[in-house]
Every structure is written in C-alpha cells, then in structure tokens.
CSV table of C-alpha atoms and ligand atoms in Angstrom, one decimal:
chain,number,residue,atom,x,y,z
A,1,MET,CA,0.1,0.4,0.3
A,2,LEU,CA,2.0,3.1,-1.7
A,3,GLY,CA,-0.1,5.1,-2.0
A,4,ASP,CA,-1.1,7.8,0.6
A,5,PHE,CA,-4.7,8.9,0.9
A,6,SER,CA,-7.8,10.3,3.0
A,7,TYR,CA,-10.8,8.0,3.2
A,8,SER,CA,-14.7,9.8,3.7
A,9,ASN,CA,-18.5,8.0,2.4
A,10,PRO,CA,-20.9,10.0,3.2
A,11,THR,CA,-23.4,8.3,2.0
A,12,LYS,CA,-25.7,6.8,4.0
A,13,LEU,CA,-27.5,3.8,2.7
A,14,TYR,CA,-30.7,1.5,3.6
A,15,PHE,CA,-30.7,-1.9,1.4
A,16,GLY,CA,-33.3,-4.8,1.8
A,17,LYS,CA,-36.6,-5.6,0.9
A,18,ASN,CA,-37.7,-2.6,3.1
A,19,ALA,CA,-34.8,-0.5,1.6
A,20,LEU,CA,-37.8,2.6,1.1
A,21,ASP,CA,-39.0,3.1,4.9
A,22,GLY,CA,-35.7,4.8,5.1
A,23,LEU,CA,-36.8,7.4,2.8
A,24,LYS,CA,-39.4,8.4,5.5
A,25,GLU,CA,-36.2,8.6,7.8
A,26,GLU,CA,-34.5,10.7,5.3
A,27,LEU,CA,-37.5,13.1,4.0
A,28,PRO,CA,-37.9,15.2,7.1
A,29,LYS,CA,-34.0,16.7,7.2
A,30,TYR,CA,-34.5,18.7,4.0
A,31,GLY,CA,-37.4,21.0,2.7
A,32,LYS,CA,-41.0,20.7,1.7
A,33,ASN,CA,-40.3,21.3,-2.0
A,34,VAL,CA,-39.4,18.4,-3.8
A,35,LEU,CA,-37.9,18.0,-7.1
A,36,LEU,CA,-39.0,14.1,-8.2
A,37,VAL,CA,-36.4,12.8,-11.8
A,38,TYR,CA,-36.9,10.2,-13.6
A,39,GLY,CA,-36.1,8.5,-16.8
A,40,GLY,CA,-38.9,7.3,-19.4
A,41,GLY,CA,-41.6,5.6,-17.4
A,42,SER,CA,-40.4,2.1,-16.1
A,43,ILE,CA,-41.0,3.6,-12.2
A,44,LYS,CA,-44.9,4.0,-13.7
A,45,LYS,CA,-45.2,0.4,-15.5
A,46,ASN,CA,-43.4,-1.6,-12.1
A,47,GLY,CA,-45.0,0.4,-9.4
A,48,ILE,CA,-42.4,2.3,-7.6
A,49,TYR,CA,-43.7,5.7,-8.8
A,50,ASP,CA,-46.6,4.6,-6.8
A,51,LYS,CA,-44.5,3.5,-3.9
A,52,VAL,CA,-42.3,7.0,-3.9
A,53,THR,CA,-45.0,9.0,-4.6
A,54,ALA,CA,-47.0,7.5,-1.5
A,55,VAL,CA,-43.7,8.2,1.0
A,56,LEU,CA,-43.0,11.9,-1.2
A,57,ARG,CA,-47.1,12.6,0.7
A,58,GLU,CA,-47.1,11.0,3.8
A,59,CYS,CA,-44.3,12.7,4.3
A,60,GLY,CA,-46.3,15.9,3.6
A,61,LYS,CA,-43.6,17.4,0.8
A,62,THR,CA,-44.7,19.3,-2.7
A,63,VAL,CA,-43.3,17.7,-5.2
A,64,TYR,CA,-42.6,18.9,-8.0
A,65,GLU,CA,-41.9,16.4,-11.2
A,66,ASP,CA,-38.7,16.1,-13.6
A,67,ALA,CA,-39.8,13.2,-16.0
A,68,GLY,CA,-38.0,11.6,-19.5
A,69,VAL,CA,-34.4,11.4,-17.8
A,70,MET,CA,-33.2,10.0,-21.0
A,71,PRO,CA,-29.8,7.1,-20.7
A,72,ASN,CA,-27.3,8.8,-21.5
A,73,PRO,CA,-28.3,12.1,-20.3
A,74,THR,CA,-27.5,15.3,-22.8
A,75,VAL,CA,-26.6,18.7,-21.7
A,76,GLU,CA,-29.8,19.8,-23.4
A,77,LYS,CA,-32.5,18.0,-20.7
A,78,LEU,CA,-29.7,19.1,-18.0
A,79,TYR,CA,-30.4,22.5,-18.5
A,80,GLU,CA,-34.8,22.1,-18.7
A,81,GLY,CA,-34.2,20.0,-15.6
A,82,VAL,CA,-32.1,23.2,-13.9
A,83,LYS,CA,-34.9,25.6,-14.6
A,84,ARG,CA,-36.9,23.3,-13.9
A,85,ALA,CA,-35.8,23.1,-9.9
A,86,ARG,CA,-35.5,26.5,-10.3
A,87,ASP,CA,-39.1,27.3,-10.7
A,88,ALA,CA,-39.8,24.7,-8.7
A,89,LYS,CA,-37.5,26.4,-5.9
A,90,ALA,CA,-36.3,22.7,-4.9
A,91,ASP,CA,-35.3,22.4,-1.0
A,92,PHE,CA,-34.0,18.9,-2.3
A,93,ILE,CA,-33.8,16.5,-5.6
A,94,LEU,CA,-35.3,12.5,-5.4
A,95,ALA,CA,-33.6,10.6,-7.7
A,96,VAL,CA,-35.5,7.6,-9.2
A,97,GLY,CA,-33.9,5.4,-11.1
A,98,GLY,CA,-30.5,4.4,-12.7
A,99,GLY,CA,-27.4,5.0,-13.2
A,100,SER,CA,-28.2,8.7,-15.7
A,101,VAL,CA,-31.1,10.5,-13.8
A,102,CYS,CA,-28.8,10.0,-10.6
A,103,ASP,CA,-26.0,11.2,-12.7
A,104,TYR,CA,-28.3,14.0,-13.5
A,105,ALA,CA,-29.8,14.5,-10.2
A,106,LYS,CA,-26.3,15.9,-9.6
A,107,ALA,CA,-25.2,17.5,-12.4
A,108,VAL,CA,-28.6,19.5,-11.8
A,109,SER,CA,-28.3,20.1,-7.6
A,110,ILE,CA,-24.9,21.5,-8.9
A,111,SER,CA,-25.5,24.1,-11.9
A,112,VAL,CA,-29.7,25.7,-10.2
A,113,ASN,CA,-27.2,28.0,-8.4
A,114,CYS,CA,-23.6,27.9,-11.0
A,115,LYS,CA,-23.1,31.3,-12.6
A,116,GLU,CA,-21.6,29.7,-15.4
A,117,ASP,CA,-22.7,27.7,-17.9
A,118,PRO,CA,-22.6,24.1,-16.3
A,119,TRP,CA,-20.7,21.9,-19.4
A,120,ASP,CA,-18.6,25.0,-19.7
A,121,ARG,CA,-17.0,24.9,-16.4
A,122,TYR,CA,-18.1,21.8,-14.9
A,123,TYR,CA,-17.4,19.0,-17.6
A,124,ILE,CA,-14.7,21.0,-19.9
A,125,ARG,CA,-13.0,22.2,-17.3
A,126,PHE,CA,-13.7,20.0,-15.1
A,127,GLU,CA,-13.6,22.6,-12.3
A,128,ASP,CA,-15.3,21.9,-8.6
A,129,VAL,CA,-18.6,23.4,-7.2
A,130,ALA,CA,-17.7,27.1,-6.8
A,131,PRO,CA,-17.6,27.7,-2.8
A,132,ASP,CA,-20.6,30.2,-2.7
A,133,CYS,CA,-23.2,28.3,-5.1
A,134,LYS,CA,-25.2,26.3,-2.7
A,135,ILE,CA,-25.8,22.9,-3.5
A,136,ILE,CA,-29.3,21.3,-3.7
A,137,PRO,CA,-29.2,17.6,-1.2
A,138,VAL,CA,-29.7,14.6,-3.9
A,139,GLY,CA,-30.7,11.6,-2.6
A,140,CYS,CA,-32.0,8.4,-4.5
A,141,VAL,CA,-33.8,5.6,-5.3
A,142,LEU,CA,-32.1,3.4,-7.1
A,143,THR,CA,-33.4,0.4,-9.8
A,144,MET,CA,-30.7,-0.8,-11.9
A,145,VAL,CA,-27.1,-2.0,-11.0
A,146,GLY,CA,-24.4,-1.2,-12.0
A,147,THR,CA,-22.5,2.7,-11.7
A,148,GLY,CA,-22.1,3.5,-7.9
A,149,SER,CA,-23.2,6.5,-8.8
A,150,GLU,CA,-25.9,6.0,-5.7
A,151,MET,CA,-22.7,6.1,-3.2
A,152,ASN,CA,-20.2,8.1,-5.4
A,153,GLY,CA,-19.7,11.9,-7.0
A,154,GLY,CA,-19.9,11.0,-10.4
A,155,SER,CA,-21.9,12.7,-13.1
A,156,VAL,CA,-21.6,11.8,-16.4
A,157,ILE,CA,-23.4,14.2,-19.3
A,158,THR,CA,-23.5,13.6,-23.5
A,159,ASN,CA,-23.1,16.6,-26.0
A,160,HIS,CA,-23.9,14.9,-28.7
A,161,ALA,CA,-23.2,18.5,-31.4
A,162,GLN,CA,-19.7,17.9,-29.5
A,163,LYS,CA,-19.9,14.1,-30.1
A,164,LEU,CA,-18.3,14.3,-26.1
A,165,LYS,CA,-19.8,12.1,-23.0
A,166,ILE,CA,-17.6,13.0,-20.2
A,167,GLY,CA,-17.8,12.0,-16.8
A,168,HIS,CA,-17.1,14.3,-13.5
A,169,VAL,CA,-15.8,12.8,-10.3
A,170,PHE,CA,-16.7,15.2,-7.7
A,171,GLY,CA,-16.1,15.0,-4.2
A,172,ASP,CA,-18.0,14.1,-1.1
A,173,ASN,CA,-20.1,17.2,-1.4
A,174,VAL,CA,-22.1,15.6,-4.4
A,175,PHE,CA,-22.5,12.7,-2.9
A,176,PRO,CA,-26.3,11.5,-2.6
A,177,LYS,CA,-26.5,12.0,0.6
A,178,PHE,CA,-28.8,8.4,0.8
A,179,SER,CA,-29.7,6.2,-1.4
A,180,VAL,CA,-32.1,3.2,-1.0
A,181,LEU,CA,-31.3,0.4,-2.4
A,182,ASN,CA,-33.6,-2.7,-3.0
A,183,PRO,CA,-32.3,-5.6,-5.4
A,184,GLU,CA,-37.0,-6.8,-5.5
A,185,PHE,CA,-36.7,-3.0,-7.5
A,186,THR,CA,-34.6,-4.0,-10.9
A,187,TYR,CA,-36.5,-7.2,-11.0
A,188,SER,CA,-38.0,-5.7,-13.9
A,189,LEU,CA,-35.0,-4.7,-15.6
A,190,PRO,CA,-34.6,-6.0,-19.4
A,191,LYS,CA,-31.8,-8.9,-18.9
A,192,TYR,CA,-29.6,-6.3,-21.9
A,193,GLN,CA,-29.7,-3.5,-19.7
A,194,MET,CA,-29.1,-6.4,-16.7
A,195,THR,CA,-26.1,-7.9,-17.6
A,196,ALA,CA,-25.2,-4.5,-19.3
A,197,GLY,CA,-25.0,-3.3,-15.4
A,198,PHE,CA,-23.0,-6.6,-14.4
A,199,PHE,CA,-20.3,-5.8,-16.9
A,200,ASP,CA,-20.0,-2.0,-16.0
A,201,ILE,CA,-19.3,-3.7,-12.4
A,202,MET,CA,-16.5,-6.3,-13.6
A,203,SER,CA,-14.9,-2.5,-15.7
A,204,HIS,CA,-14.8,-0.5,-12.1
A,205,ILE,CA,-13.3,-3.8,-10.5
A,206,LEU,CA,-10.5,-3.9,-12.9
A,207,GLU,CA,-10.2,0.0,-13.8
A,208,GLN,CA,-9.0,0.5,-10.8
A,209,TYR,CA,-7.3,-3.4,-10.1
A,210,PHE,CA,-5.1,-2.8,-13.3
A,211,SER,CA,-3.1,0.5,-11.7
A,212,GLY,CA,0.0,0.3,-9.7
A,213,GLY,CA,2.6,-2.8,-9.2
A,214,ASP,CA,2.4,-2.9,-4.8
A,215,ASP,CA,0.7,-5.1,-2.6
A,216,ASN,CA,-2.3,-3.3,-1.8
A,217,THR,CA,-5.0,-4.3,0.3
A,218,SER,CA,-7.7,-2.7,-2.0
A,219,ASP,CA,-6.6,-5.1,-4.7
A,220,TYR,CA,-7.6,-7.7,-2.6
A,221,ILE,CA,-11.2,-6.1,-1.9
A,222,ALA,CA,-11.4,-5.8,-5.8
A,223,GLU,CA,-10.7,-9.7,-6.5
A,224,GLY,CA,-13.1,-11.2,-4.0
A,225,LEU,CA,-15.2,-8.5,-4.8
A,226,MET,CA,-15.1,-9.9,-9.0
A,227,ARG,CA,-15.2,-12.9,-7.6
A,228,SER,CA,-18.4,-12.5,-6.4
A,229,LEU,CA,-20.3,-10.9,-9.7
A,230,VAL,CA,-19.2,-13.6,-10.9
A,231,HIS,CA,-20.6,-16.4,-9.4
A,232,SER,CA,-24.2,-14.1,-8.6
A,233,SER,CA,-24.4,-13.1,-12.4
A,234,GLU,CA,-23.8,-16.7,-13.4
A,235,ILE,CA,-27.4,-17.1,-11.5
A,236,ALA,CA,-29.0,-14.0,-12.1
A,237,VAL,CA,-29.1,-14.8,-15.7
A,238,LYS,CA,-30.7,-18.4,-15.3
A,239,ASN,CA,-32.7,-16.6,-13.2
A,240,PRO,CA,-33.2,-13.5,-12.6
A,241,THR,CA,-36.0,-12.8,-9.8
A,242,ASP,CA,-32.9,-14.7,-7.6
A,243,TYR,CA,-33.5,-12.3,-4.8
A,244,GLU,CA,-29.6,-14.3,-3.4
A,245,ALA,CA,-27.5,-13.2,-6.2
A,246,ARG,CA,-29.0,-9.9,-7.4
A,247,SER,CA,-29.2,-8.5,-3.5
A,248,ASN,CA,-24.9,-9.6,-3.8
A,249,ILE,CA,-24.2,-7.9,-6.9
A,250,MET,CA,-26.0,-4.5,-6.1
A,251,TRP,CA,-23.7,-4.9,-3.0
A,252,THR,CA,-20.7,-5.5,-4.8
A,253,ALA,CA,-21.9,-2.8,-7.6
A,254,THR,CA,-21.5,-0.1,-4.8
A,255,TRP,CA,-18.6,-1.0,-3.6
A,256,ALA,CA,-16.9,-1.2,-6.7
A,257,LEU,CA,-16.7,2.1,-7.1
A,258,ASN,CA,-17.8,4.2,-3.8
A,259,THR,CA,-14.0,5.4,-4.3
A,260,LEU,CA,-12.7,2.4,-1.2
A,261,ILE,CA,-11.3,0.3,-3.9
A,262,ALA,CA,-9.0,3.5,-5.8
A,263,LYS,CA,-7.3,4.0,-2.3
A,264,GLY,CA,-3.8,3.7,-2.7
A,265,LYS,CA,-4.0,3.5,-6.3
A,266,THR,CA,-3.7,5.6,-9.3
A,267,THR,CA,-6.4,3.5,-11.3
A,268,ASP,CA,-6.9,2.9,-14.8
A,269,TRP,CA,-10.1,4.1,-16.5
A,270,GLU,CA,-9.0,4.2,-20.3
A,271,VAL,CA,-12.1,1.8,-21.1
A,272,HIS,CA,-14.5,4.0,-19.9
A,273,MET,CA,-13.1,6.8,-21.3
A,274,ILE,CA,-12.8,5.2,-25.0
A,275,GLY,CA,-16.0,3.3,-23.8
A,276,GLN,CA,-17.2,6.8,-23.4
A,277,ALA,CA,-16.6,7.8,-27.1
A,278,ILE,CA,-18.8,5.1,-28.3
A,279,GLY,CA,-21.2,6.3,-26.7
A,280,ALA,CA,-21.0,9.8,-28.1
A,281,HIS,CA,-20.8,8.7,-31.6
A,282,THR,CA,-23.5,6.4,-31.2
A,283,ASP,CA,-25.9,6.3,-27.7
A,284,ALA,CA,-25.3,2.6,-26.9
A,285,THR,CA,-25.8,0.8,-23.2
A,286,HIS,CA,-22.8,2.3,-21.6
A,287,GLY,CA,-22.2,-1.5,-19.9
A,288,MET,CA,-22.2,-3.2,-23.6
A,289,THR,CA,-19.7,-0.1,-25.0
A,290,LEU,CA,-16.7,-1.4,-22.2
A,291,SER,CA,-17.4,-5.0,-23.2
A,292,ALA,CA,-17.1,-4.2,-26.4
A,293,VAL,CA,-14.0,-2.5,-26.3
A,294,SER,CA,-12.1,-4.6,-22.5
A,295,LEU,CA,-10.5,-7.8,-24.0
A,296,PRO,CA,-8.7,-6.0,-26.9
A,297,TYR,CA,-7.8,-3.9,-24.4
A,298,TYR,CA,-6.5,-5.9,-22.2
A,299,LYS,CA,-4.5,-7.6,-24.6
A,300,PHE,CA,-3.0,-4.7,-25.9
A,301,ILE,CA,-1.5,-3.2,-22.8
A,302,MET,CA,-1.0,-7.4,-20.8
A,303,PRO,CA,2.5,-7.0,-21.7
A,304,TYR,CA,3.2,-3.9,-19.5
A,305,GLY,CA,0.8,-5.3,-17.0
A,306,LEU,CA,2.0,-8.7,-17.7
A,307,LYS,CA,2.4,-9.8,-13.4
A,308,LYS,CA,-1.2,-7.9,-12.5
A,309,PHE,CA,-2.3,-10.4,-15.3
A,310,VAL,CA,-1.0,-13.3,-13.9
A,311,ARG,CA,-2.3,-12.7,-10.0
A,312,PHE,CA,-5.8,-12.7,-12.3
A,313,ALA,CA,-6.0,-15.1,-14.2
A,314,VAL,CA,-4.8,-17.1,-10.4
A,315,ASN,CA,-6.6,-14.7,-8.0
A,316,VAL,CA,-9.6,-14.5,-9.9
A,317,TRP,CA,-10.3,-17.5,-12.8
A,318,GLY,CA,-8.5,-20.0,-10.8
A,319,VAL,CA,-6.3,-20.7,-12.8
A,320,SER,CA,-3.4,-22.9,-12.5
A,321,PRO,CA,0.1,-21.2,-13.5
A,322,VAL,CA,1.8,-24.8,-12.8
A,323,GLY,CA,4.4,-25.3,-15.3
A,324,LYS,CA,3.2,-22.1,-17.2
A,325,THR,CA,4.9,-19.5,-18.8
A,326,ASP,CA,3.1,-16.2,-17.6
A,327,GLU,CA,2.3,-14.9,-20.4
A,328,THR,CA,0.3,-18.2,-21.2
A,329,VAL,CA,-1.2,-17.7,-17.3
A,330,ALA,CA,-2.1,-14.2,-18.1
A,331,GLU,CA,-4.2,-15.1,-21.7
A,332,GLU,CA,-5.7,-17.8,-19.5
A,333,GLY,CA,-6.7,-14.6,-17.1
A,334,LEU,CA,-8.4,-13.2,-20.2
A,335,GLN,CA,-9.5,-16.6,-22.4
A,336,ALA,CA,-11.5,-17.0,-18.6
A,337,MET,CA,-13.1,-13.8,-19.0
A,338,GLU,CA,-14.5,-14.3,-22.1
A,339,ALA,CA,-15.7,-17.4,-21.6
A,340,TRP,CA,-18.2,-15.7,-18.7
A,341,MET,CA,-18.8,-12.6,-21.3
A,342,ARG,CA,-20.2,-14.3,-23.1
A,343,ARG,CA,-22.0,-17.0,-21.4
A,344,ILE,CA,-23.7,-14.3,-19.2
A,345,GLY,CA,-24.3,-12.3,-23.5
A,346,LEU,CA,-22.5,-9.3,-23.6
A,347,VAL,CA,-22.0,-7.7,-26.7
A,348,MET,CA,-18.2,-8.5,-27.4
A,349,ASN,CA,-17.7,-6.4,-30.6
A,350,ILE,CA,-18.8,-2.7,-31.6
A,351,SER,CA,-19.8,-3.3,-34.8
A,352,ASP,CA,-22.7,-4.8,-33.2
A,353,LEU,CA,-23.5,-0.9,-31.3
A,354,GLY,CA,-23.7,0.5,-34.7
A,355,VAL,CA,-20.1,1.6,-35.4
A,356,LYS,CA,-18.7,1.6,-39.0
A,357,GLU,CA,-15.0,2.0,-39.7
A,358,ASP,CA,-15.5,5.4,-41.2
A,359,MET,CA,-16.0,6.2,-37.6
A,360,LEU,CA,-13.0,5.2,-36.0
A,361,ASP,CA,-10.9,8.1,-36.2
A,362,GLY,CA,-13.8,10.2,-35.1
A,363,ILE,CA,-13.9,7.9,-31.8
A,364,VAL,CA,-10.8,8.5,-31.5
A,365,LYS,CA,-11.3,11.8,-31.3
A,366,SER,CA,-13.7,11.6,-28.9
A,367,THR,CA,-11.2,9.5,-26.7
A,368,LEU,CA,-9.5,10.8,-23.5
A,369,ILE,CA,-6.2,9.8,-22.3
A,370,MET,CA,-5.7,9.1,-18.9
A,371,GLN,CA,-2.2,8.6,-17.1
A,372,GLY,CA,-2.1,6.2,-14.8
A,373,GLY,CA,-2.8,2.9,-16.1
A,374,TYR,CA,0.0,0.3,-17.6
A,375,LYS,CA,0.9,1.8,-21.2
A,376,VAL,CA,-0.3,5.8,-21.8
A,377,LEU,CA,-1.7,5.0,-25.1
A,378,THR,CA,-1.1,7.2,-28.1
A,379,ALA,CA,-4.1,8.0,-31.0
A,380,ASP,CA,-2.6,5.4,-33.0
A,381,ASP,CA,-3.1,2.6,-30.3
A,382,VAL,CA,-6.8,3.6,-29.2
A,383,LEU,CA,-7.5,2.8,-33.5
A,384,THR,CA,-5.6,-0.2,-33.3
A,385,ILE,CA,-7.3,-1.4,-30.0
A,386,LEU,CA,-11.2,0.1,-31.9
A,387,LYS,CA,-9.8,-1.8,-35.2
A,388,ASN,CA,-9.7,-5.2,-32.5
A,389,SER,CA,-12.5,-4.7,-31.5
A,390,LEU,CA,-14.8,-3.9,-34.7
B,1,NZQ,O1,-36.1,5.6,-18.5
B,1,NZQ,P1,-36.6,4.5,-18.0
B,1,NZQ,O2,-37.9,4.2,-18.1
B,1,NZQ,O3,-36.2,4.1,-15.9
B,1,NZQ,O4,-35.4,3.0,-18.3
B,1,NZQ,C1,-34.4,3.0,-18.2
B,1,NZQ,C2,-32.5,2.7,-19.3
B,1,NZQ,O5,-34.0,2.7,-20.0
B,1,NZQ,C3,-33.6,1.4,-17.9
B,1,NZQ,N1,-34.6,0.9,-16.3
B,1,NZQ,C4,-34.1,1.2,-15.0
B,1,NZQ,N2,-34.2,0.5,-14.4
B,1,NZQ,C5,-35.5,-0.4,-14.8
B,1,NZQ,C6,-35.7,0.1,-16.1
B,1,NZQ,N3,-36.0,-0.7,-16.4
B,1,NZQ,C7,-37.1,-1.2,-16.0
B,1,NZQ,N4,-37.3,-1.9,-14.2
B,1,NZQ,C8,-36.6,-1.0,-13.7
B,1,NZQ,N5,-36.2,-1.5,-12.3
B,1,NZQ,O6,-32.3,0.9,-18.3
B,1,NZQ,C9,-32.7,1.5,-18.8
B,1,NZQ,C10,-30.8,2.3,-18.9
B,1,NZQ,O7,-31.0,3.1,-17.5
B,1,NZQ,P2,-29.3,4.1,-17.3
B,1,NZQ,O8,-30.3,4.3,-16.1
B,1,NZQ,O9,-29.2,5.4,-18.7
B,1,NZQ,O10,-28.7,2.6,-16.8
B,1,NZQ,P3,-27.3,3.1,-16.2
B,1,NZQ,O11,-27.3,2.3,-14.7
B,1,NZQ,O12,-26.0,2.1,-16.8
B,1,NZQ,O13,-26.9,3.8,-16.2
B,1,NZQ,C11,-26.1,5.1,-17.2
B,1,NZQ,C12,-25.5,6.3,-16.7
B,1,NZQ,O14,-24.5,6.5,-16.1
B,1,NZQ,C13,-23.3,6.8,-16.2
B,1,NZQ,C14,-22.9,6.1,-17.9
B,1,NZQ,O15,-22.1,6.9,-18.4
B,1,NZQ,C15,-24.5,6.0,-18.7
B,1,NZQ,O16,-24.5,8.0,-18.9
B,1,NZQ,N6,-21.8,6.4,-15.6
B,1,NZQ,C16,-21.8,6.9,-14.3
B,1,NZQ,C17,-20.9,6.9,-13.1
B,1,NZQ,C18,-21.0,7.3,-12.5
B,1,NZQ,N7,-21.7,8.3,-11.6
B,1,NZQ,O17,-20.3,7.0,-10.8
B,1,NZQ,C19,-19.6,5.1,-13.8
B,1,NZQ,C20,-19.9,4.7,-14.5
B,1,NZQ,O18,-18.9,4.5,-15.2
B,1,NZQ,C21,-20.9,6.3,-15.7
B,1,NZQ,O19,-20.3,6.1,-17.2
B,2,ZN,ZN1,-19.0,3.2,-16.2
C-alpha cells in the first residue's frame, strides 16, 4: 500500500426488501419542495413510482416532477432540469432510477445556483463547484445496478453536438445524502440492461485493479468483489429473481465504485474513456460499450502489466500457473473472462453497437487519454484497439 490518501463516504445506505422505509426517515430532514426526477417511465410500469410518491405524500412534501431523463443524459436535458428546479424552488432532489437519473440529479443539484454554463465549467474545464454555489441535496432510489452512482460523486453528461460524453467525479459534497437499495426494484430490468450493468461493475473493478505494482489491500478487496460478481451473475442470468444473487450484485456494484478500492492506487479508466467516446458517437448502452472493447484493450496492455495479469488469472479465475509461462497464465485469465462474458450474453464487438470503420477516427478524437494505467495510449494505440474491437 504505497499511495497516500484520505477516506470518507457521506452517503447513508438503506439496503434490502424494506429499504424504502429509509425514505421516511430521511425526507423530514429536508425542505418542503421536492423535485422528483425519473426516466422514461419504467418506474410507472413496475409500481415504484406509486410507492415513492406515497411516501412523499405521507411526509407532507410538495412534489414537482422532472421526467424523461434519457439513458446517457444530455446537456440539453440538464439545462431543462435546471430551469425546472429553479421554478420549483427545489429544496431537495429525489432521483428514482438508474445511473443516468442519479448522475443527472447530481448535475442539476450543482447547476441550479451555478453562475456559469455548467457544461463548460464542470465538463470542459473540469472545475469544482464554486464555494458560493449552493448545492441542492440529492437522494436516490436505485432501480438499475451497475454505475455506483448511488454512493459516489460521479456525474456523466453527453453533448451530442460536440460528440463528447464526459464524466466528472466530484467530491463528497456532491455524493447523494442517502440511497435506497432494494434488490427487488431491479427485477423488472430487461436482460440486456441487467447484463450491461453486470459488466459495468466488472469494468469499474478492473479499471482500478489494473494499475500499480505494489501489494495493496484494495486489490485483495477487488478480487473478492470480482469473484462474487462472476458467481452471482451466472445465477442471475438463469434466474433473474434470485434474491440472493441480485442482492449480492447490488452490493458489489456499490462497493466497486464508491472510492474504497481506488485507495492507494493510481487507477486506469482508459476502457471507460474509449467506451464513453463510443457512447458519444452511438448513444449505445454504457456497459455494452465497455464489454465490446475490454478484451482488445486488455490484450493490448497485458505485456506492460504482465505480473498483475498473472495474479488476475490465478486469484480471480482459478487458473493454475504450474508449469506455464507468465504469458500463458495471463492469456488463460483473459480467456476465462471472455468465456464468462459470452455465457452471460454481453456485446463483444463495437460493430454490434452501430460503429462502422469510417467512424473510428472520430471516436479516437473523442477519447480522453488517461495516465494511471500500465500503458499511456497514443492515438494510434486507441485506433488499433478500436479496429480489434470491430
Ligand atoms: O428510463 P427508464 O424508463 O427508467 O428505463 C431505464 C433505461 O432505459 C431502464 N431501467 C432502469 N431501471 C429499470 C429499468 N427498466 C425496467 N426496470 C427497472 N427497474 O434501464 C435503462 C438504462 O438506465 P440507465 O440509468 O441509463 O443505466 P445505467 O444505470 O447503466 O446508467 C448509465 C449512465 O451512468 C453513467 C453512464 O455513462 C451512463 O450515462 N455512469 C455513471 C457513473 C458514475 N456516476 O460514477 C460511472 C459509470 O461508469 C457510468 O459512466
Ligand atoms: Zn461504468
């Protein structure tokens, strides 16, 4: 454990079948005007909307709605949400949905009282929230598992005109005040979204795991999380209402990206940068953009972090190293990951997401280059990885 760090996480979690009871404890702490933010309507079909609004009524709140948050929320929707929150004089924002809804709620919360254009300030210049900008507190009721947005400061916004999808990871003043995590609320997810979320979790862990060469407690935690995810995901794809599997996955997702396993590490995040660039050009489902490029990416960087790939193969996938070269062990680890990805039905090629060869140069231009992994990529490297992902 070589890196220096500080650690705190201010988000209170309510987990389990009765987690929504936590909302009754939390809402009285905030003002009367609540902006209820949700997506395209799934919460009306599965009954979560009725359950949440019943609690809001019971707590005597005046509710203003901001519906229609799309997957991969756009900057135009953000501007609309800011206006709604201002008109409502919102004291509190309640996000009910997946990562898109939670991310969007955070973006609105820090933009309502922002004197500048929030896209320019937060997503182009990567500046923090100004000290004199009052942040509207946010709470989440999570309905889709994967992003970790329920317990982190991440907020990803897409600007289609600029062909950019950018995530800003804010400090703990932007984290949700609380999140309600009821695994049963995720049962109605279509299989495609469910498995995309599973790979998003895996990718978050890999992005943090594949960096550094020290002996780091974070990596041991990461290995445990990956093993739990692989085990439970196989059960969940066969039986989506297996509570034990779905609850383990929900808990794993939260710990995969709530800053814990990044402690003491540089972390990589290049797969996410390539995935987000693909998202900016195709609007594809986040988790699938990651699954489609991960194997070509990890094969490409494997020689630069070989020892860690050997450890990954042995500790996560149970590959026996006896009598084999490091290269062989490392390759068998990635083969085991590929077999798992195919078993749970992930998208394995970017062409399946609508990417054509003539789009690759544009995607390269939209890809941010990170410094913390085993190889700092060049633009040519990104192009090679994308070609290998077609
Ligand atoms: O809009 P509705 O009708 O609710 O439908 C949604 C949406 O179509 C549906 N859904 C959600 N819960 C459901 C459900 N359908 C039926 N039953 C339910 N219980 O699922 C679809 C996808 O939802 P979305 O919120 O877009 O998915 P996800 O949670 O994967 O969020 C993706 C966004 O989060 C960002 C991504 O880039 C993307 O913009 N990320 C946020 C991160 C963070 N905050 O730290 C990190 C991640 O790496 C990621 O980048
Ligand atoms: Zn992700």
